[in-house]
Every structure is written in structure tokens, then in C-alpha cells.
Amino acid sequence: MNGTLNKVILIGHLGDEVKMHYFEGGNCIGRFPLATNEVYINKTTGEKITSTEWHNIVVRNKAAEICEKYLSKGDKIYIEGRIKSRQWQAEDGATKYTTEIQVTEFTFLNTKKETDLSKSSLPTGSAPDDFNV
């Protein structure tokens, strides 16, 4: 394979509400934590162990607005995206680092707001390739 690939597929539960940030020019981003779980058996004790991994999710523009409208803490979502690492200067001058998943596709698997909607009307979406906000 000559090229490289940066693709992530996750199915998990929102750990908090979607937090929106708006920019001049009308662009926006939504951020939320996503929990995925791995279950395994401890070979020594036979105990069932659940390990949770937290992912920082970033959705942009119209896709962010859709997520904010329909998603709540605890909802289950399928996400496709790519890993993006970035750094910035904190107010105290320290350099901070984070790794995020920038969403390119998503499907709501269940939402608390389903009671207001028929399951077939839950949106799915693609995030446009405009990650330079």
C-alpha cells in the first residue's frame, strides 16, 4: 500500500451534552466526550472487567447543529472520522496537547429524544470536509 490511512470507527455513548462554539462567519463546532467499553475476563480471578475509553469528539457546522439538536448525555452513536492531535498555549503559558476524533460520518443509534420522533426519522449525516475552522 503506497498511501496512508487515518480512519476511526466508534460506537459509544455520549458522556455529556454537545457543547457548541460559534465563530465569525457563521461556522461552528460541537464537542462531546464519547465512551467506548471493552469487556474481558481476568484469567487469574475469573472476574469480568469493563474498561472504558474516553474519546474527544469534534463535529463541525451543520453536522454539529444536528448533533446538538438530537443528542443527549447517554445516547448511543456510530461515528466515522479521523484522529487529529493539536497543541495550544494555556493562560498560564503551559503548552497543552489533545487528541480528537474529527467526525466525517455519523448515525444516531438511539436517543433519549426518540420518544418525540419515530425511529426511522432519526438523522444520519456527513460532515463536510471543512476542518479548517
C-alpha atoms as one frame of an Amber mdcrd trajectory, in Angstrom:
protein
   0.000   0.000   0.000   1.562   3.279  -1.105  -0.572   5.700   0.897  -1.595
   6.038   4.476  -4.971   5.952   6.166  -6.326   7.908   9.121  -9.780   6.460
   9.815 -11.585   5.810  13.079 -14.874   3.958  13.608 -16.500   4.165  17.036
 -19.798   3.122  18.588 -20.298   4.571  22.023 -22.342   6.635  24.448 -22.171
  10.399  24.956 -20.585  11.311  28.272 -22.063  14.819  28.286 -24.226  17.186
  26.263 -22.883  18.585  22.969 -21.040  21.850  23.697 -21.297  24.325  20.818
 -18.782  27.031  19.877 -19.638  29.642  17.223 -17.195  31.625  15.091 -17.351
  34.764  12.991 -18.551  33.951   9.511 -21.207  31.513  10.711 -19.088  28.395
  11.259 -19.464  26.343  14.417 -18.154  23.230  16.119 -19.709  20.854  18.599
 -17.642  18.908  21.107 -18.587  15.988  23.313 -16.921  13.073  25.095 -17.739
   9.575  23.829 -17.289   6.439  25.954 -16.474   3.050  24.462 -16.233  -0.071
  26.609 -14.130  -3.202  26.386 -15.191  -6.210  28.448 -12.804  -9.043  29.257
 -12.334 -11.804  31.814  -9.389 -11.629  34.227  -7.699 -15.008  33.701  -6.410
 -15.121  37.267  -9.615 -14.283  39.135 -12.257 -15.117  36.523 -13.726 -11.676
  37.191 -15.489  -9.827  34.379 -13.745  -6.464  33.862 -15.128  -3.486  31.950
 -12.602  -0.922  30.751 -13.894   2.434  29.484 -12.004   4.566  26.975 -12.980
   8.237  26.533 -12.708   9.955  23.143 -12.880  13.701  22.440 -15.324  14.122
  19.537 -15.484  17.194  17.272 -18.335  17.786  14.803 -18.499  20.813  12.511
 -21.105  23.193  11.143 -24.471  21.675  10.115 -23.499  18.256  11.496 -22.727
  19.913  14.859 -26.108  21.633  14.881 -27.862  18.316  14.157 -25.959  16.603
  16.976 -26.787  19.416  19.396 -30.473  19.237  18.476 -30.925  15.465  18.792
 -28.249  14.096  21.136 -28.171  13.989  24.936 -25.837  12.522  27.529 -26.047
   8.714  27.425 -27.228   8.464  23.805 -25.596   5.859  21.557 -23.990   6.957
  18.271 -21.951   5.432  15.429 -19.107   7.702  14.319 -16.581   7.634  11.497
 -13.801  10.161  11.451 -10.104  10.789  11.666  -7.663  11.342  14.514  -6.312
  14.859  14.897  -3.763  15.945  17.508  -3.273  19.597  18.328  -1.496  21.817
  20.813  -2.110  25.271  22.241  -0.835  27.665  24.891  -2.839  27.758  28.123
  -3.372  31.017  30.004  -0.518  30.088  32.355   1.831  29.710  29.367   1.973
  25.913  29.519   1.753  24.005  26.258  -1.303  21.736  26.224  -1.936  18.783
  23.930  -5.087  16.912  22.978  -6.145  14.199  20.577  -9.587  14.440  18.998
 -11.766  12.497  16.603 -12.974  14.774  13.794 -16.275  13.342  12.596 -16.887
  12.726   8.891 -19.963  10.439   9.168 -22.398   9.614  11.954 -25.575   7.671
  12.664 -27.695   8.038  15.789 -28.317   4.551  17.172 -30.657   5.589  19.961
 -31.512   8.878  21.585 -33.500   9.895  24.613 -35.434  12.169  22.296 -36.714
   9.140  20.305 -39.962   9.379  22.202 -40.646  12.581  20.267 -39.611  11.071
  16.929 -40.253   7.877  15.047 -37.082   5.763  14.942 -36.972   5.985  11.143
 -36.734   9.764  11.306 -33.534   9.863  13.353 -30.967  11.712  11.274 -27.688
  10.432   9.943 -25.182  12.705   8.398 -21.949  13.509   6.765 -19.725  16.282
   7.949 -18.438  18.385   5.069 -14.689  18.376   4.672 -14.207  21.846   6.175
 -11.950  21.168   9.123 -10.042  24.462   8.873 -12.309  26.393  11.236
